[in-house]
Amino acid sequence: MSAMETLDNEIGDLQAKIAILQAHRANLSTILLSQPHLPARLEQRPVQHEGHRRKAAKLVEKQSKRNLENVYRACAGVTAFKVKDPDPYAVDDGNVLGVRIEVAISGRFIETYNVLFNRPDAQYKMMLKIHKHTIPPCIPLQALANKWLPMTRKDVETATEQNLVKFGRSLRKELVSWHMRLEAITKLRSEAGVEDEAARPEEAEEPAAGRVLNAFMSSDDESDEDDEELQRRRNSPVKIMELEADAAGREITLTWTNGRVGIMKVTKDGEVEKAVVKDEDGTRDAALGRKAIGRIEGLVQRLAA
């Protein structure tokens, strides 16, 4: 290792230590400023410089507001905030209202989503329109906006009533239900002994031309190997080989080692409402399909029973 690399490593270690110390200092400052009796002590104790007292009081007040905001965020799950669009040509002078939705499942914080609104028409001060958002595409955001935040046509004198509160509640319900379905599907993969798609190692993508050439040049030995693998699976105990789901977690596809395939339709609340299971020859297995009906939790156990 050269002297330059050694110096770079030492600088990197020092920067990492500085970051840790800064985070520790911020944590200690938060604990100190959050003490309930600190404001009273600042008022009662004599100080040499009054400016220091006022500065400390401002810091305590700022931390108190921050603590109150954290309580609202932890309890409500949906909070609003105001931001300014830096674009000089932004509508409504860049005034933007944000809605923050925080999802927590089983006492564990999952993700934070934001929806930003602006007022596109100066004539209607209470009319909001979605400006930007971080909502996943599988969530019906536009459908909820059409229902709870309908836009007023320009030829109408009175503004259409909007309900931002119900919009926020409905959107949070959609997000929480989505995350709960995804978590349940992850547990199903674990119960079935199927490797999670996110944990699979990324394989190098073969060029399309190479795939075509390989298809034409495949030998009989490869076909024999495929037949042997298929025969081995048929002779082994029947178990779930693959468990796939769409992005919304509303459709689950199961594949067994004997070639059986099952497709389950899942409701937003996590109920398997429809299930179709077919054997390798296309024959429908109605009994196994009926077993799948119920909560998504326990699906693997019901199918194995």
Short mmCIF file of C-alpha atoms in Angstrom, two decimals:
data_model
loop_
_atom_site.label_atom_id
_atom_site.label_comp_id
_atom_site.label_asym_id
_atom_site.label_seq_id
_atom_site.Cartn_x
_atom_site.Cartn_y
_atom_site.Cartn_z
CA MET A 1 0.00 0.00 0.00
CA SER A 2 1.42 3.37 -1.02
CA ALA A 3 1.83 6.34 1.29
CA MET A 4 -1.00 8.16 -0.53
CA GLU A 5 -3.44 5.28 0.01
CA THR A 6 -2.45 5.08 3.67
CA LEU A 7 -3.09 8.80 4.06
CA ASP A 8 -6.48 8.52 2.33
CA ASN A 9 -7.49 5.68 4.64
CA GLU A 10 -6.49 7.68 7.71
CA ILE A 11 -8.47 10.69 6.48
CA GLY A 12 -11.48 8.45 5.87
CA ASP A 13 -11.25 7.00 9.38
CA LEU A 14 -11.03 10.49 10.89
CA GLN A 15 -14.06 11.67 8.92
CA ALA A 16 -16.04 8.63 10.10
CA LYS A 17 -15.07 9.33 13.73
CA ILE A 18 -16.05 13.00 13.33
CA ALA A 19 -19.46 11.98 11.98
CA ILE A 20 -20.00 9.61 14.93
CA LEU A 21 -19.01 12.31 17.44
CA GLN A 22 -21.28 14.87 15.78
CA ALA A 23 -24.22 12.48 15.94
CA HIS A 24 -23.44 11.75 19.60
CA ARG A 25 -23.26 15.48 20.35
CA ALA A 26 -26.61 16.09 18.63
CA ASN A 27 -28.17 13.27 20.65
CA LEU A 28 -26.86 14.67 23.94
CA SER A 29 -28.06 18.17 22.99
CA THR A 30 -31.54 16.81 22.30
CA ILE A 31 -31.64 15.04 25.67
CA LEU A 32 -30.46 18.14 27.51
CA LEU A 33 -32.85 20.54 25.76
CA SER A 34 -35.77 18.15 26.34
CA GLN A 35 -35.46 18.24 30.14
CA PRO A 36 -38.86 19.35 31.53
CA HIS A 37 -37.44 21.68 34.22
CA LEU A 38 -34.85 23.39 32.02
CA PRO A 39 -36.98 26.45 31.03
CA ALA A 40 -37.76 27.23 34.69
CA ARG A 41 -34.12 26.91 35.68
CA LEU A 42 -33.07 29.27 32.90
CA GLU A 43 -35.48 31.90 34.24
CA GLN A 44 -34.50 31.48 37.90
CA ARG A 45 -30.72 31.15 37.76
CA PRO A 46 -28.67 34.38 37.52
CA VAL A 47 -26.41 34.65 34.47
CA GLN A 48 -23.60 37.00 33.54
CA HIS A 49 -24.75 37.52 29.97
CA GLU A 50 -28.47 37.95 29.30
CA GLY A 51 -27.90 37.19 25.62
CA HIS A 52 -26.82 33.66 26.48
CA ARG A 53 -30.04 33.15 28.46
CA ARG A 54 -32.19 34.31 25.52
CA LYS A 55 -30.26 32.10 23.10
CA ALA A 56 -30.67 29.07 25.37
CA ALA A 57 -34.39 29.81 25.80
CA LYS A 58 -34.84 29.90 22.01
CA LEU A 59 -33.07 26.57 21.67
CA VAL A 60 -35.30 25.03 24.35
CA GLU A 61 -38.43 26.40 22.64
CA LYS A 62 -37.29 25.07 19.27
CA GLN A 63 -36.61 21.62 20.74
CA SER A 64 -40.00 21.64 22.48
CA LYS A 65 -41.75 22.29 19.16
CA ARG A 66 -39.71 19.54 17.57
CA ASN A 67 -40.69 17.08 20.32
CA LEU A 68 -44.35 17.99 19.88
CA GLU A 69 -44.06 17.45 16.14
CA ASN A 70 -42.48 14.03 16.73
CA VAL A 71 -45.36 13.07 19.03
CA TYR A 72 -47.90 14.04 16.36
CA ARG A 73 -45.97 12.12 13.71
CA ALA A 74 -45.72 9.03 15.91
CA CYS A 75 -49.41 9.04 16.89
CA ALA A 76 -51.19 10.42 13.84
CA GLY A 77 -49.24 8.90 10.96
CA VAL A 78 -50.38 11.76 8.69
CA THR A 79 -49.02 15.28 9.18
CA ALA A 80 -48.96 18.45 7.08
CA PHE A 81 -46.16 20.92 6.47
CA LYS A 82 -45.42 23.95 4.31
CA VAL A 83 -42.52 24.35 1.89
CA LYS A 84 -41.44 26.87 -0.72
CA ASP A 85 -40.85 25.97 -4.35
CA PRO A 86 -37.54 27.58 -5.39
CA ASP A 87 -38.68 27.84 -9.01
CA PRO A 88 -39.19 31.59 -9.75
CA TYR A 89 -41.97 30.69 -12.21
CA ALA A 90 -43.85 28.38 -9.84
CA VAL A 91 -47.59 28.86 -9.47
CA ASP A 92 -48.99 30.62 -6.40
CA ASP A 93 -45.60 32.25 -5.70
CA GLY A 94 -44.10 28.84 -4.93
CA ASN A 95 -46.34 28.12 -1.94
CA VAL A 96 -46.60 24.35 -1.49
CA LEU A 97 -48.52 22.32 1.07
CA GLY A 98 -47.06 18.92 1.89
CA VAL A 99 -48.69 15.86 3.45
CA ARG A 100 -46.33 13.40 5.13
CA ILE A 101 -47.51 9.81 5.59
CA GLU A 102 -45.44 7.53 7.80
CA VAL A 103 -46.02 3.80 7.78
CA ALA A 104 -45.17 1.67 10.81
CA ILE A 105 -46.05 -2.02 11.09
CA SER A 106 -45.70 -4.18 14.21
CA GLY A 107 -43.95 -1.36 16.06
CA ARG A 108 -41.37 -1.02 13.31
CA PHE A 109 -40.92 2.06 11.13
CA ILE A 110 -41.17 1.13 7.44
CA GLU A 111 -41.21 4.17 5.17
CA THR A 112 -42.19 7.84 4.80
CA TYR A 113 -44.16 9.10 1.80
CA ASN A 114 -44.85 12.69 0.78
CA VAL A 115 -47.49 14.34 -1.38
CA LEU A 116 -47.02 18.01 -2.33
CA PHE A 117 -49.93 20.24 -3.34
CA ASN A 118 -50.18 23.66 -4.94
CA ARG A 119 -53.03 26.04 -5.80
CA PRO A 120 -53.20 26.17 -9.60
CA ASP A 121 -55.97 28.77 -9.76
CA ALA A 122 -55.75 32.03 -7.82
CA GLN A 123 -59.54 32.36 -8.04
CA TYR A 124 -60.08 29.39 -5.72
CA LYS A 125 -57.84 29.75 -2.66
CA MET A 126 -58.88 26.41 -1.14
CA MET A 127 -58.51 24.37 -4.32
CA LEU A 128 -55.51 21.99 -4.18
CA LYS A 129 -53.83 19.97 -6.90
CA ILE A 130 -51.16 17.29 -6.59
CA HIS A 131 -47.81 18.81 -7.57
CA LYS A 132 -45.25 16.10 -6.70
CA HIS A 133 -45.34 12.85 -4.76
CA THR A 134 -43.30 9.81 -3.73
CA ILE A 135 -46.20 7.32 -3.79
CA PRO A 136 -45.47 3.95 -5.49
CA PRO A 137 -47.16 3.43 -8.89
CA CYS A 138 -49.18 0.46 -7.59
CA ILE A 139 -51.12 2.73 -5.21
CA PRO A 140 -54.27 4.29 -6.81
CA LEU A 141 -53.26 7.86 -5.99
CA GLN A 142 -55.08 9.48 -8.90
CA ALA A 143 -58.30 7.61 -8.14
CA LEU A 144 -58.21 8.87 -4.54
CA ALA A 145 -57.48 12.40 -5.77
CA ASN A 146 -60.44 12.25 -8.17
CA LYS A 147 -62.69 11.12 -5.32
CA TRP A 148 -61.62 13.43 -2.50
CA LEU A 149 -59.88 16.29 -4.32
CA PRO A 150 -61.97 16.91 -7.46
CA MET A 151 -60.86 19.85 -9.56
CA THR A 152 -63.26 22.67 -10.36
CA ARG A 153 -63.93 23.38 -14.03
CA LYS A 154 -63.13 26.88 -15.21
CA ASP A 155 -66.69 27.49 -16.42
CA VAL A 156 -68.14 26.84 -12.95
CA GLU A 157 -68.66 29.77 -10.58
CA THR A 158 -68.61 27.85 -7.28
CA ALA A 159 -65.63 25.69 -6.34
CA THR A 160 -66.07 21.94 -5.94
CA GLU A 161 -65.68 20.85 -2.32
CA GLN A 162 -62.47 18.98 -1.49
CA ASN A 163 -61.66 16.92 1.59
CA LEU A 164 -57.93 16.76 2.26
CA VAL A 165 -58.39 14.91 5.58
CA LYS A 166 -60.27 12.00 4.03
CA PHE A 167 -57.78 11.93 1.17
CA GLY A 168 -54.90 11.57 3.64
CA ARG A 169 -56.67 8.86 5.62
CA SER A 170 -57.57 6.87 2.51
CA LEU A 171 -54.06 7.15 1.10
CA ARG A 172 -52.48 6.04 4.36
CA LYS A 173 -54.85 3.06 4.51
CA GLU A 174 -53.79 2.06 1.00
CA LEU A 175 -50.09 2.36 1.88
CA VAL A 176 -50.39 0.44 5.16
CA SER A 177 -52.43 -2.33 3.49
CA TRP A 178 -49.85 -2.58 0.72
CA HIS A 179 -46.93 -2.91 3.13
CA MET A 180 -48.82 -5.48 5.21
CA ARG A 181 -49.49 -7.57 2.11
CA LEU A 182 -45.83 -7.40 1.11
CA GLU A 183 -44.74 -8.39 4.61
CA ALA A 184 -47.19 -11.31 4.60
CA ILE A 185 -45.87 -12.47 1.21
CA THR A 186 -42.31 -12.33 2.53
CA LYS A 187 -43.36 -14.54 5.45
CA LEU A 188 -45.06 -16.95 3.04
CA ARG A 189 -41.80 -17.31 1.11
CA SER A 190 -39.99 -18.06 4.34
CA GLU A 191 -42.58 -20.64 5.41
CA ALA A 192 -42.45 -22.32 2.00
CA GLY A 193 -38.66 -22.36 2.00
CA VAL A 194 -38.53 -20.27 -1.17
CA GLU A 195 -35.72 -17.79 -1.64
CA ASP A 196 -36.80 -14.16 -1.56
CA GLU A 197 -36.52 -12.43 -4.93
CA ALA A 198 -34.66 -9.49 -3.39
CA ALA A 199 -32.06 -11.85 -1.91
CA ARG A 200 -31.29 -13.60 -5.16
CA PRO A 201 -27.87 -12.77 -6.60
CA GLU A 202 -28.00 -10.71 -9.77
CA GLU A 203 -26.90 -12.75 -12.74
CA ALA A 204 -25.07 -11.17 -15.63
CA GLU A 205 -27.48 -10.44 -18.46
CA GLU A 206 -26.59 -12.46 -21.54
CA PRO A 207 -26.72 -10.51 -24.84
CA ALA A 208 -29.77 -11.20 -26.98
CA ALA A 209 -27.63 -12.42 -29.89
CA GLY A 210 -25.91 -14.88 -27.58
CA ARG A 211 -29.22 -16.25 -26.37
CA VAL A 212 -30.40 -16.78 -29.95
CA LEU A 213 -27.19 -18.57 -30.94
CA ASN A 214 -27.32 -20.74 -27.84
CA ALA A 215 -30.91 -21.66 -28.64
CA PHE A 216 -29.92 -22.90 -32.10
CA MET A 217 -26.74 -24.60 -30.92
CA SER A 218 -28.19 -26.35 -27.84
CA SER A 219 -27.13 -29.95 -27.72
CA ASP A 220 -29.11 -33.06 -26.99
CA ASP A 221 -27.17 -33.41 -23.76
CA GLU A 222 -28.79 -30.24 -22.41
CA SER A 223 -32.24 -31.56 -23.31
CA ASP A 224 -31.45 -34.81 -21.53
CA GLU A 225 -30.34 -32.86 -18.45
CA ASP A 226 -33.61 -30.91 -18.46
CA ASP A 227 -35.60 -34.14 -18.72
CA GLU A 228 -33.64 -35.65 -15.85
CA GLU A 229 -34.23 -32.56 -13.71
CA LEU A 230 -37.96 -32.67 -14.47
CA GLN A 231 -38.11 -36.38 -13.63
CA ARG A 232 -36.21 -35.81 -10.39
CA ARG A 233 -38.69 -33.13 -9.33
CA ARG A 234 -41.64 -35.39 -10.08
CA ASN A 235 -40.19 -38.22 -8.01
CA SER A 236 -39.27 -35.99 -5.05
CA PRO A 237 -41.82 -34.96 -2.37
CA VAL A 238 -44.28 -32.35 -3.65
CA LYS A 239 -43.55 -28.88 -2.32
CA ILE A 240 -43.80 -25.25 -3.36
CA MET A 241 -40.96 -24.41 -5.72
CA GLU A 242 -41.76 -20.77 -6.56
CA LEU A 243 -43.88 -18.06 -4.96
CA GLU A 244 -44.28 -14.87 -6.95
CA ALA A 245 -46.46 -11.80 -6.48
CA ASP A 246 -47.22 -8.67 -8.46
CA ALA A 247 -46.04 -5.22 -7.36
CA ALA A 248 -49.31 -4.46 -5.58
CA GLY A 249 -49.40 -7.77 -3.71
CA ARG A 250 -52.87 -8.47 -5.13
CA GLU A 251 -52.02 -11.60 -7.12
CA ILE A 252 -49.91 -14.53 -5.91
CA THR A 253 -48.66 -17.29 -8.19
CA LEU A 254 -47.51 -20.59 -6.68
CA THR A 255 -45.60 -23.28 -8.55
CA TRP A 256 -45.13 -26.78 -7.12
CA THR A 257 -42.37 -29.24 -7.95
CA ASN A 258 -44.85 -31.57 -9.69
CA GLY A 259 -45.83 -28.87 -12.19
CA ARG A 260 -48.99 -27.74 -10.40
CA VAL A 261 -49.68 -23.99 -10.63
CA GLY A 262 -51.98 -21.88 -8.46
CA ILE A 263 -53.07 -18.26 -8.88
CA MET A 264 -54.60 -16.44 -5.89
CA LYS A 265 -56.44 -13.11 -5.95
CA VAL A 266 -55.88 -11.10 -2.78
CA THR A 267 -58.04 -8.25 -1.51
CA LYS A 268 -56.63 -5.00 -0.14
CA ASP A 269 -57.23 -6.27 3.39
CA GLY A 270 -55.16 -9.42 2.82
CA GLU A 271 -57.92 -11.96 2.14
CA VAL A 272 -57.47 -14.61 -0.54
CA GLU A 273 -60.89 -14.29 -2.19
CA LYS A 274 -60.32 -16.35 -5.35
CA ALA A 275 -57.96 -19.20 -6.14
CA VAL A 276 -57.43 -21.36 -9.20
CA VAL A 277 -55.11 -24.38 -8.98
CA LYS A 278 -54.32 -26.52 -12.01
CA ASP A 279 -52.23 -29.64 -12.36
CA GLU A 280 -49.51 -30.03 -14.97
CA ASP A 281 -51.97 -31.49 -17.50
CA GLY A 282 -54.35 -28.54 -17.06
CA THR A 283 -56.85 -30.32 -14.80
CA ARG A 284 -58.31 -28.01 -12.18
CA ASP A 285 -57.84 -28.99 -8.53
CA ALA A 286 -60.97 -27.50 -6.98
CA ALA A 287 -60.33 -28.95 -3.51
CA LEU A 288 -56.92 -27.32 -3.20
CA GLY A 289 -58.36 -24.07 -4.55
CA ARG A 290 -60.97 -24.04 -1.79
CA LYS A 291 -58.26 -24.58 0.83
CA ALA A 292 -56.51 -21.40 -0.31
CA ILE A 293 -59.51 -19.18 0.51
CA GLY A 294 -58.94 -17.20 3.71
CA ARG A 295 -56.36 -14.90 5.22
CA ILE A 296 -53.09 -14.57 3.34
CA GLU A 297 -51.36 -15.45 6.60
CA GLY A 298 -51.37 -19.22 6.89
CA LEU A 299 -51.82 -19.85 3.16
CA VAL A 300 -48.87 -22.25 3.00
CA GLN A 301 -50.14 -24.24 6.00
CA ARG A 302 -53.64 -24.55 4.49
CA LEU A 303 -52.28 -25.78 1.17
CA ALA A 304 -49.98 -28.28 2.87
CA ALA A 305 -52.75 -29.71 5.08
#
